[in-house]
Coordinates of N, CA and C in Angstrom, one line a residue:
M1 N 100.3 93.3 2.3 CA 99.3 92.8 3.2 C 99.6 91.6 4.1
P2 N 99.3 91.5 5.3 CA 99.8 90.5 6.2 C 99.2 89.1 5.6
T3 N 100.0 88.1 5.9 CA 99.5 86.7 5.6 C 98.4 86.2 6.4
D4 N 97.5 85.4 5.9 CA 96.3 85.1 6.6 C 96.7 84.6 8.0
T5 N 97.8 83.8 8.2 CA 98.1 83.2 9.4 C 98.5 84.4 10.5
N6 N 99.3 85.4 9.9 CA 99.6 86.4 10.9 C 98.3 87.3 11.2
Q7 N 97.5 87.4 10.3 CA 96.3 88.3 10.4 C 95.4 87.6 11.3
A8 N 95.2 86.2 11.3 CA 94.4 85.5 12.3 C 94.8 85.7 13.6
R9 N 96.3 85.8 13.8 CA 97.0 85.9 15.2 C 96.5 87.4 15.6
L10 N 96.5 88.4 14.7 CA 96.2 89.6 15.1 C 94.8 89.8 15.6
I11 N 93.9 89.1 14.9 CA 92.4 89.1 15.2 C 92.2 88.5 16.6
A12 N 92.9 87.3 16.8 CA 92.6 86.6 18.2 C 93.3 87.6 19.2
A13 N 94.3 88.3 19.0 CA 94.9 89.2 20.0 C 94.0 90.5 20.4
A14 N 93.4 90.9 19.2 CA 92.3 92.0 19.4 C 91.2 91.6 20.1
A15 N 90.7 90.3 19.7 CA 89.5 89.8 20.4 C 89.8 89.6 21.9
D16 N 90.9 89.3 22.2 CA 91.3 89.1 23.7 C 91.2 90.4 24.4
H17 N 91.7 91.5 23.7 CA 91.7 92.9 24.3 C 90.3 93.3 24.5
M18 N 89.4 93.1 23.5 CA 88.1 93.5 23.5 C 87.3 92.8 24.8
L19 N 87.5 91.5 25.0 CA 86.9 90.9 26.0 C 87.5 91.3 27.4
A20 N 88.7 91.7 27.4 CA 89.3 92.1 28.7 C 88.8 93.5 29.0
F21 N 88.5 94.3 28.1 CA 87.9 95.6 28.2 C 86.5 95.5 28.7
A22 N 85.7 94.6 28.1 CA 84.3 94.4 28.5 C 84.2 93.9 29.9
A23 N 85.2 93.1 30.2 CA 85.1 92.3 31.5 C 85.1 93.3 32.9
T24 N 85.7 94.4 32.5 CA 85.9 95.2 33.7 C 84.8 96.2 33.9
I25 N 83.8 96.2 33.0 CA 82.7 97.2 33.0 C 81.5 96.8 33.9
P26 N 81.3 97.4 35.1 CA 80.2 97.1 35.9 C 78.9 97.4 35.3
E27 N 77.8 96.7 35.8 CA 76.6 96.9 35.2 C 76.0 98.4 35.3
S28 N 76.6 98.9 36.5 CA 76.1 100.5 36.7 C 76.6 101.4 35.7
E29 N 77.7 101.1 34.9 CA 78.3 101.9 33.8 C 77.7 101.8 32.5
L30 N 76.7 100.9 32.3 CA 76.4 100.6 31.0 C 75.6 101.7 30.3
D31 N 75.2 102.8 30.9 CA 74.5 104.0 30.5 C 75.5 105.1 29.9
R32 N 76.6 104.8 30.1 CA 77.6 105.8 29.7 C 77.6 106.2 28.3
P33 N 77.9 107.4 27.9 CA 78.0 107.8 26.5 C 79.3 107.2 25.9
T34 N 79.4 107.1 24.6 CA 80.6 106.6 23.9 C 81.0 107.5 22.8
P35 N 82.1 107.3 22.3 CA 82.6 108.1 21.2 C 81.6 107.9 19.9
C36 N 80.8 106.9 19.8 CA 79.9 106.7 18.8 C 78.5 107.5 18.9
R37 N 78.3 108.4 18.2 CA 77.3 109.4 18.4 C 76.0 108.7 18.6
D38 N 75.3 109.2 19.6 CA 74.0 108.7 20.1 C 73.9 107.2 20.4
T39 N 75.1 106.7 20.9 CA 75.2 105.3 21.2 C 75.6 105.2 22.7
R40 N 74.8 104.5 23.6 CA 75.5 104.3 24.9 C 76.3 103.1 25.0
L41 N 76.9 102.8 26.1 CA 77.8 101.8 26.2 C 77.1 100.4 26.0
A42 N 76.0 100.2 26.6 CA 75.2 99.1 26.4 C 74.9 98.7 25.0
A43 N 74.5 99.7 24.2 CA 74.2 99.4 22.8 C 75.5 99.2 22.1
L44 N 76.6 99.8 22.4 CA 77.9 99.5 21.7 C 78.4 98.2 22.0
L45 N 78.2 97.8 23.2 CA 78.5 96.3 23.4 C 77.6 95.3 22.7
A46 N 76.4 95.6 22.6 CA 75.5 94.9 21.9 C 75.9 94.8 20.4
H47 N 76.3 95.9 19.8 CA 76.7 96.0 18.5 C 77.9 95.1 18.3
V48 N 78.8 95.2 19.2 CA 80.1 94.4 19.1 C 79.7 92.9 19.1
D49 N 78.7 92.5 20.0 CA 78.3 91.1 20.0 C 77.7 90.8 18.7
G50 N 76.9 91.6 18.1 CA 76.4 91.5 16.7 C 77.4 91.2 15.6
L51 N 78.3 92.2 15.6 CA 79.3 92.2 14.5 C 80.2 90.9 14.6
A52 N 80.5 90.5 16.0 CA 81.3 89.4 16.2 C 80.5 88.1 15.5
Q53 N 79.2 88.0 15.7 CA 78.5 86.9 15.0 C 78.6 87.0 13.6
A54 N 78.4 88.3 13.0 CA 78.3 88.5 11.6 C 79.8 88.1 10.9
F55 N 80.7 88.6 11.6 CA 82.0 88.4 10.9 C 82.5 86.9 11.1
A56 N 82.0 86.2 12.1 CA 82.3 84.7 12.2 C 81.6 84.1 11.2
A57 N 80.3 84.3 10.9 CA 79.6 83.8 9.8 C 80.3 84.1 8.4
A58 N 80.7 85.3 8.3 CA 81.5 85.7 7.0 C 82.7 84.9 6.8
A59 N 83.4 84.5 7.9 CA 84.6 83.6 7.8 C 84.1 82.2 7.3
R60 N 83.1 81.8 7.8 CA 82.6 80.4 7.4 C 81.8 80.3 6.0
K61 N 81.6 81.6 5.5 CA 80.7 81.8 4.4 C 79.4 81.2 4.6
D62 N 78.9 81.5 5.8 CA 77.6 81.0 6.1 C 76.6 82.2 6.0
F63 N 76.2 82.4 4.8 CA 75.5 83.7 4.4 C 73.9 83.5 4.7
G64 N 73.4 84.6 5.2 CA 72.0 84.7 5.7 C 71.9 86.1 6.3
P65 N 70.8 86.1 7.3 CA 70.5 87.5 7.9 C 71.7 88.0 8.6
L66 N 72.6 87.2 9.2 CA 73.8 87.8 10.0 C 74.6 88.6 9.2
T67 N 74.8 88.2 7.8 CA 75.7 88.8 7.1 C 75.2 89.8 6.0
S68 N 73.8 89.7 5.9 CA 73.3 90.5 4.9 C 72.6 91.8 5.3
T69 N 72.6 92.0 6.7 CA 71.8 93.2 7.2 C 72.9 94.2 7.8
P70 N 72.8 95.4 7.2 CA 73.8 96.5 7.8 C 73.5 96.8 9.2
P71 N 74.4 97.1 10.0 CA 74.3 97.2 11.5 C 73.9 98.7 11.8
N72 N 73.2 98.8 13.0 CA 72.8 100.1 13.4 C 73.1 100.1 14.9
P73 N 74.4 100.5 15.3 CA 74.7 100.4 16.7 C 73.8 101.2 17.8
A74 N 73.3 102.3 17.3 CA 72.3 102.9 18.3 C 71.1 102.2 18.6
E75 N 70.7 101.4 17.7 CA 69.4 100.5 18.0 C 69.7 99.1 18.5
S76 N 71.0 98.8 18.8 CA 71.2 97.5 19.3 C 70.9 97.4 20.9
R77 N 70.4 96.2 21.2 CA 70.0 96.1 22.6 C 70.9 94.9 23.3
L78 N 71.2 95.2 24.5 CA 72.0 94.3 25.3 C 71.3 93.3 26.0
S79 N 71.4 92.1 25.7 CA 71.0 90.9 26.6 C 71.4 91.0 28.0
P80 N 70.5 90.4 28.9 CA 70.8 90.3 30.3 C 72.0 89.3 30.4
E81 N 72.2 88.4 29.5 CA 73.3 87.4 29.6 C 74.3 87.9 28.7
W82 N 74.6 89.1 28.5 CA 75.5 89.8 27.6 C 77.0 89.3 27.7
R83 N 77.4 89.1 28.9 CA 78.8 88.8 29.1 C 79.1 87.5 28.6
D84 N 78.4 86.4 28.9 CA 78.7 85.2 28.4 C 78.5 85.1 26.9
Q85 N 77.5 85.9 26.5 CA 77.2 85.8 25.0 C 78.4 86.5 24.2
L86 N 78.9 87.7 24.7 CA 79.9 88.5 24.1 C 81.2 87.6 24.1
D87 N 81.6 87.0 25.2 CA 82.6 86.1 25.4 C 82.7 85.0 24.3
R88 N 81.5 84.4 24.1 CA 81.3 83.3 23.4 C 81.4 83.7 21.7
H89 N 80.7 84.8 21.4 CA 80.7 85.2 20.0 C 82.0 85.8 19.5
V90 N 82.7 86.5 20.5 CA 84.0 87.1 20.1 C 85.0 86.1 19.9
R91 N 85.0 85.1 20.8 CA 85.9 83.9 20.7 C 85.6 83.2 19.4
E92 N 84.4 83.0 19.0 CA 83.9 82.3 17.8 C 84.4 83.1 16.6
L93 N 84.5 84.3 16.6 CA 84.9 85.3 15.5 C 86.4 85.1 15.4
A94 N 87.2 84.9 16.4 CA 88.7 84.7 16.3 C 88.7 83.3 15.8
D95 N 88.1 82.3 16.3 CA 88.4 81.0 15.9 C 87.9 80.7 14.5
S96 N 86.9 81.4 14.0 CA 86.4 81.2 12.6 C 87.5 81.6 11.6
W97 N 88.2 82.8 11.9 CA 89.2 83.3 11.1 C 90.4 82.6 11.1
N98 N 90.7 81.8 12.1 CA 91.8 81.0 12.3 C 91.7 79.7 11.4
D99 N 91.3 79.8 10.2 CA 91.1 78.8 9.3 C 91.5 79.3 7.9
T100 N 92.4 78.6 7.1 CA 92.9 79.1 5.9 C 91.7 79.3 4.9
A101 N 90.7 78.4 4.9 CA 89.6 78.5 4.0 C 88.8 79.9 4.3
A102 N 88.9 80.6 5.5 CA 88.2 81.9 5.8 C 88.7 83.0 4.9
W103 N 90.0 82.7 4.5 CA 90.6 83.8 3.8 C 90.5 83.6 2.2
E104 N 89.8 82.7 1.7 CA 89.7 82.4 0.4 C 88.4 82.8 -0.3
G105 N 88.5 83.2 -1.5 CA 87.2 83.6 -2.2 C 86.6 84.9 -1.8
M106 N 85.4 85.0 -2.0 CA 84.6 86.2 -1.7 C 83.7 85.7 -0.5
T107 N 83.3 86.8 0.3 CA 82.4 86.7 1.4 C 81.6 87.9 1.7
Q108 N 80.7 87.9 2.7 CA 79.8 89.0 2.9 C 79.7 89.3 4.3
A109 N 79.5 90.5 4.7 CA 79.2 91.0 6.1 C 78.5 92.4 5.9
G110 N 77.4 92.7 6.7 CA 76.8 94.0 6.7 C 76.1 94.3 5.4
G111 N 75.8 93.2 4.6 CA 75.3 93.4 3.2 C 76.3 93.7 2.2
V112 N 77.7 93.8 2.6 CA 78.7 94.1 1.7 C 79.5 92.9 1.3
E113 N 79.7 92.7 0.0 CA 80.5 91.6 -0.5 C 82.0 92.1 -0.7
L114 N 82.9 91.3 -0.2 CA 84.3 91.6 -0.5 C 85.2 90.4 -0.6
P115 N 86.4 90.5 -1.0 CA 87.3 89.4 -0.9 C 87.5 89.0 0.5
A116 N 87.6 87.7 0.7 CA 87.7 87.4 2.1 C 88.9 87.8 2.9
E117 N 90.1 88.0 2.0 CA 91.2 88.7 2.7 C 91.0 90.0 3.1
I118 N 90.2 90.8 2.5 CA 89.9 92.2 2.8 C 89.0 92.2 4.0
M119 N 87.9 91.3 4.0 CA 86.8 91.2 5.0 C 87.6 90.8 6.3
G120 N 88.7 90.0 6.3 CA 89.5 89.7 7.6 C 90.0 91.0 8.1
L121 N 90.6 91.8 7.3 CA 91.1 93.1 7.8 C 90.0 93.9 8.3
V122 N 88.8 94.0 7.7 CA 87.7 94.7 8.3 C 87.2 94.2 9.6
A123 N 87.2 92.8 9.9 CA 87.0 92.3 11.0 C 88.0 92.7 12.2
L124 N 89.2 92.8 11.9 CA 90.2 93.3 12.7 C 90.0 94.7 13.1
S125 N 89.8 95.5 12.0 CA 89.5 97.0 12.3 C 88.4 97.2 13.2
E126 N 87.3 96.3 13.0 CA 86.2 96.6 13.9 C 86.4 96.3 15.4
L127 N 87.1 95.3 15.6 CA 87.6 94.9 17.0 C 88.3 95.9 17.5
V128 N 89.4 96.6 16.7 CA 90.3 97.4 17.3 C 89.5 98.8 17.6
L129 N 88.8 99.3 16.5 CA 88.2 100.7 16.7 C 87.1 100.6 17.8
H130 N 86.3 99.5 17.8 CA 85.3 99.5 18.8 C 85.9 99.1 20.2
G131 N 87.1 98.5 20.2 CA 87.8 98.4 21.4 C 88.2 99.7 22.0
W132 N 88.6 100.6 21.2 CA 89.0 101.9 21.6 C 87.7 102.7 22.1
D133 N 86.6 102.5 21.3 CA 85.4 103.1 21.7 C 84.9 102.7 23.3
V134 N 84.9 101.4 23.4 CA 84.5 100.8 24.6 C 85.5 101.2 25.7
A135 N 86.9 101.2 25.5 CA 87.7 101.6 26.5 C 87.6 103.0 26.9
R136 N 87.5 103.8 25.9 CA 87.3 105.3 26.2 C 86.0 105.6 26.8
A137 N 85.0 104.9 26.6 CA 83.7 105.2 27.2 C 83.7 104.8 28.6
A138 N 84.4 103.6 28.9 CA 84.4 103.0 30.3 C 85.6 103.5 31.0
D139 N 86.4 104.4 30.5 CA 87.6 105.1 31.1 C 88.7 103.9 31.6
I140 N 88.9 103.0 30.6 CA 89.8 101.9 30.7 C 91.1 102.2 29.9
E141 N 92.2 101.8 30.2 CA 93.4 101.9 29.5 C 93.4 101.2 28.3
F142 N 93.6 101.8 27.1 CA 93.6 101.1 25.8 C 95.1 100.7 25.5
D143 N 95.3 99.4 25.6 CA 96.6 98.9 25.6 C 96.9 97.9 24.5
I144 N 96.1 98.0 23.4 CA 96.3 97.2 22.1 C 97.7 97.6 21.5
P145 N 98.6 96.7 21.2 CA 100.0 96.9 20.8 C 99.9 97.6 19.5
D146 N 101.0 98.3 19.2 CA 101.1 99.1 18.0 C 101.3 98.2 16.7
E147 N 101.7 96.9 16.9 CA 101.9 96.0 15.9 C 100.5 95.9 15.2
I148 N 99.4 95.8 16.1 CA 98.1 95.6 15.6 C 97.6 96.9 15.0
L149 N 97.8 98.0 15.8 CA 97.3 99.4 15.3 C 97.8 99.7 14.0
Q150 N 99.1 99.4 13.7 CA 99.8 99.8 12.4 C 99.0 99.0 11.4
V151 N 98.7 97.9 11.4 CA 98.0 97.1 10.4 C 96.7 97.8 10.1
V152 N 95.9 98.2 11.1 CA 94.6 98.8 10.9 C 94.8 100.2 10.4
F153 N 95.8 100.9 10.7 CA 96.1 102.3 10.3 C 96.4 102.0 8.7
D154 N 97.2 101.3 8.3 CA 97.7 101.1 7.0 C 96.5 100.7 6.1
F155 N 95.4 100.0 6.7 CA 94.3 99.6 6.0 C 93.5 100.7 5.7
H156 N 93.3 101.7 6.5 CA 92.5 102.8 6.4 C 93.2 104.0 5.7
Y157 N 94.5 103.9 5.5 CA 95.3 105.1 5.0 C 95.7 104.8 3.6
P158 N 95.5 105.7 2.7 CA 94.8 107.1 2.8 C 93.3 106.9 3.0
P159 N 92.6 107.9 3.6 CA 91.3 107.7 3.8 C 90.5 107.9 2.5
Q160 N 89.3 107.3 2.5 CA 88.5 107.4 1.3 C 87.9 108.9 1.4
P161 N 87.4 109.4 0.2 CA 86.6 110.7 0.3 C 85.6 110.5 1.2
Q162 N 85.1 111.5 1.9 CA 84.0 111.5 2.9 C 82.6 111.0 2.3
D163 N 82.3 111.3 1.1 CA 81.1 110.7 0.5 C 81.1 109.2 0.4
E164 N 82.1 108.6 0.2 CA 82.3 107.2 0.1 C 82.4 106.4 1.5
R165 N 82.6 107.2 2.5 CA 82.8 106.6 3.9 C 81.7 107.0 4.8
A166 N 80.7 107.8 4.3 CA 79.6 108.3 5.1 C 78.9 107.1 5.6
G167 N 78.5 107.1 6.8 CA 77.8 106.0 7.4 C 78.7 105.0 8.1
M168 N 80.0 105.0 7.7 CA 80.9 104.1 8.4 C 81.8 105.0 9.4
F169 N 82.3 106.1 8.9 CA 83.1 107.0 9.7 C 82.8 108.4 9.5
G170 N 82.9 109.2 10.5 CA 82.8 110.7 10.4 C 84.0 111.3 9.7
P171 N 84.0 112.6 9.5 CA 85.1 113.2 8.7 C 86.3 113.0 9.5
V172 N 87.4 112.9 8.8 CA 88.8 112.8 9.4 C 89.0 113.9 10.4
V173 N 89.5 113.5 11.6 CA 89.9 114.6 12.5 C 91.5 114.7 12.4
E174 N 91.9 116.0 12.2 CA 93.2 116.2 12.0 C 94.0 115.9 13.3
V175 N 95.1 115.2 13.3 CA 95.9 114.8 14.4 C 97.4 115.1 14.0
P176 N 98.1 115.6 14.9 CA 99.5 115.9 14.3 C 100.3 114.6 14.0
D177 N 101.3 114.7 13.0 CA 101.9 113.6 12.6 C 102.8 112.8 13.6
D178 N 103.1 113.5 14.6 CA 103.9 113.0 15.6 C 103.1 112.6 16.9
A179 N 101.9 112.5 16.8 CA 101.0 112.0 17.8 C 101.2 110.5 18.0
P180 N 100.7 109.9 19.0 CA 100.7 108.5 19.2 C 100.0 107.8 18.1
L181 N 100.3 106.6 17.7 CA 99.6 105.8 16.6 C 98.2 105.7 16.8
I182 N 97.8 105.4 18.1 CA 96.3 105.2 18.4 C 95.6 106.5 18.1
D183 N 96.2 107.7 18.5 CA 95.5 109.0 18.2 C 95.3 109.3 16.7
R184 N 96.4 108.9 15.9 CA 96.3 109.2 14.6 C 95.3 108.1 13.9
L185 N 95.2 106.9 14.3 CA 94.3 106.0 14.0 C 92.9 106.5 14.3
A186 N 92.6 106.9 15.5 CA 91.2 107.5 15.9 C 90.9 108.6 15.0
G187 N 91.8 109.5 14.7 CA 91.6 110.8 13.9 C 91.2 110.2 12.4
L188 N 92.0 109.4 11.9 CA 91.8 108.9 10.5 C 90.3 108.2 10.3
T189 N 89.9 107.6 11.5 CA 88.5 107.0 11.4 C 87.4 107.8 12.1
G190 N 87.6 109.1 11.9 CA 86.5 110.1 12.4 C 86.3 110.2 13.8
R191 N 87.3 109.8 14.7 CA 87.1 109.8 16.1 C 88.1 110.9 16.6
D192 N 87.8 111.6 17.6 CA 88.7 112.7 18.2 C 89.4 112.1 19.3
P193 N 90.7 112.1 19.4 CA 91.4 111.5 20.6 C 91.1 112.3 21.8
R194 N 90.6 113.4 21.7 CA 90.4 114.1 22.9 C 88.9 113.8 23.6
W195 N 88.2 112.9 22.9 CA 86.9 112.6 23.5 C 87.1 112.0 25.0
P196 N 86.3 112.4 25.9 CA 85.0 113.0 25.8 C 84.9 114.7 25.7
Q197 N 86.2 115.2 25.8 CA 86.2 116.7 25.7 C 85.7 117.1 24.4
A198 N 85.9 116.4 23.3 CA 85.3 116.6 22.1 C 84.5 115.5 21.6
S199 N 83.4 115.8 20.9 CA 82.4 114.8 20.4 C 82.9 114.4 19.1
T200 N 82.4 113.0 18.7 CA 82.8 112.4 17.4 C 81.8 111.6 17.0
Q201 N 81.8 110.7 15.9 CA 80.8 109.7 15.5 C 81.6 108.6 15.0
D202 N 80.9 107.3 15.0 CA 81.4 106.1 14.3 C 81.2 106.3 12.9

């Protein structure tokens, strides 16, 4: 498993990519469909904003409604000030995990308790996978480095039985072993790399 210092660096890089993707999206595109079933781009961005707040609180061990409530992306609502809020909250997420104490002990997010070092990996995974969702929905080039993708791939491989991952990921989508790493990661987490030609779910 990566050290907490290296992991914090990867989270910060993934956060920068997420914000770069979001910054290019015009207001007129917010009703686009996304790879997350029944979730429009506006709702997905609102979900990212919410999870950023939750994982920042998890890093600080600041337990309460932000960390105890399971998310529902399809019901998330985007604020009119979403750009400033998303920027602030995603950066707070990265900053909160850039603290040795964030990686110690147990913590909580989405109503789930995990060792902090595992929760940090979940935070990284959320940024990367939803970064892919946002980029694909907005037709933006997904340029997160393989160094980051490999950590997230290794975290999810081998996949859990589907009955244990239901509600988090759809069934694994079979992708050739020689496919690009991002395509294999997408398939591993229930996303079809061919989307929007093929539908999938988060």
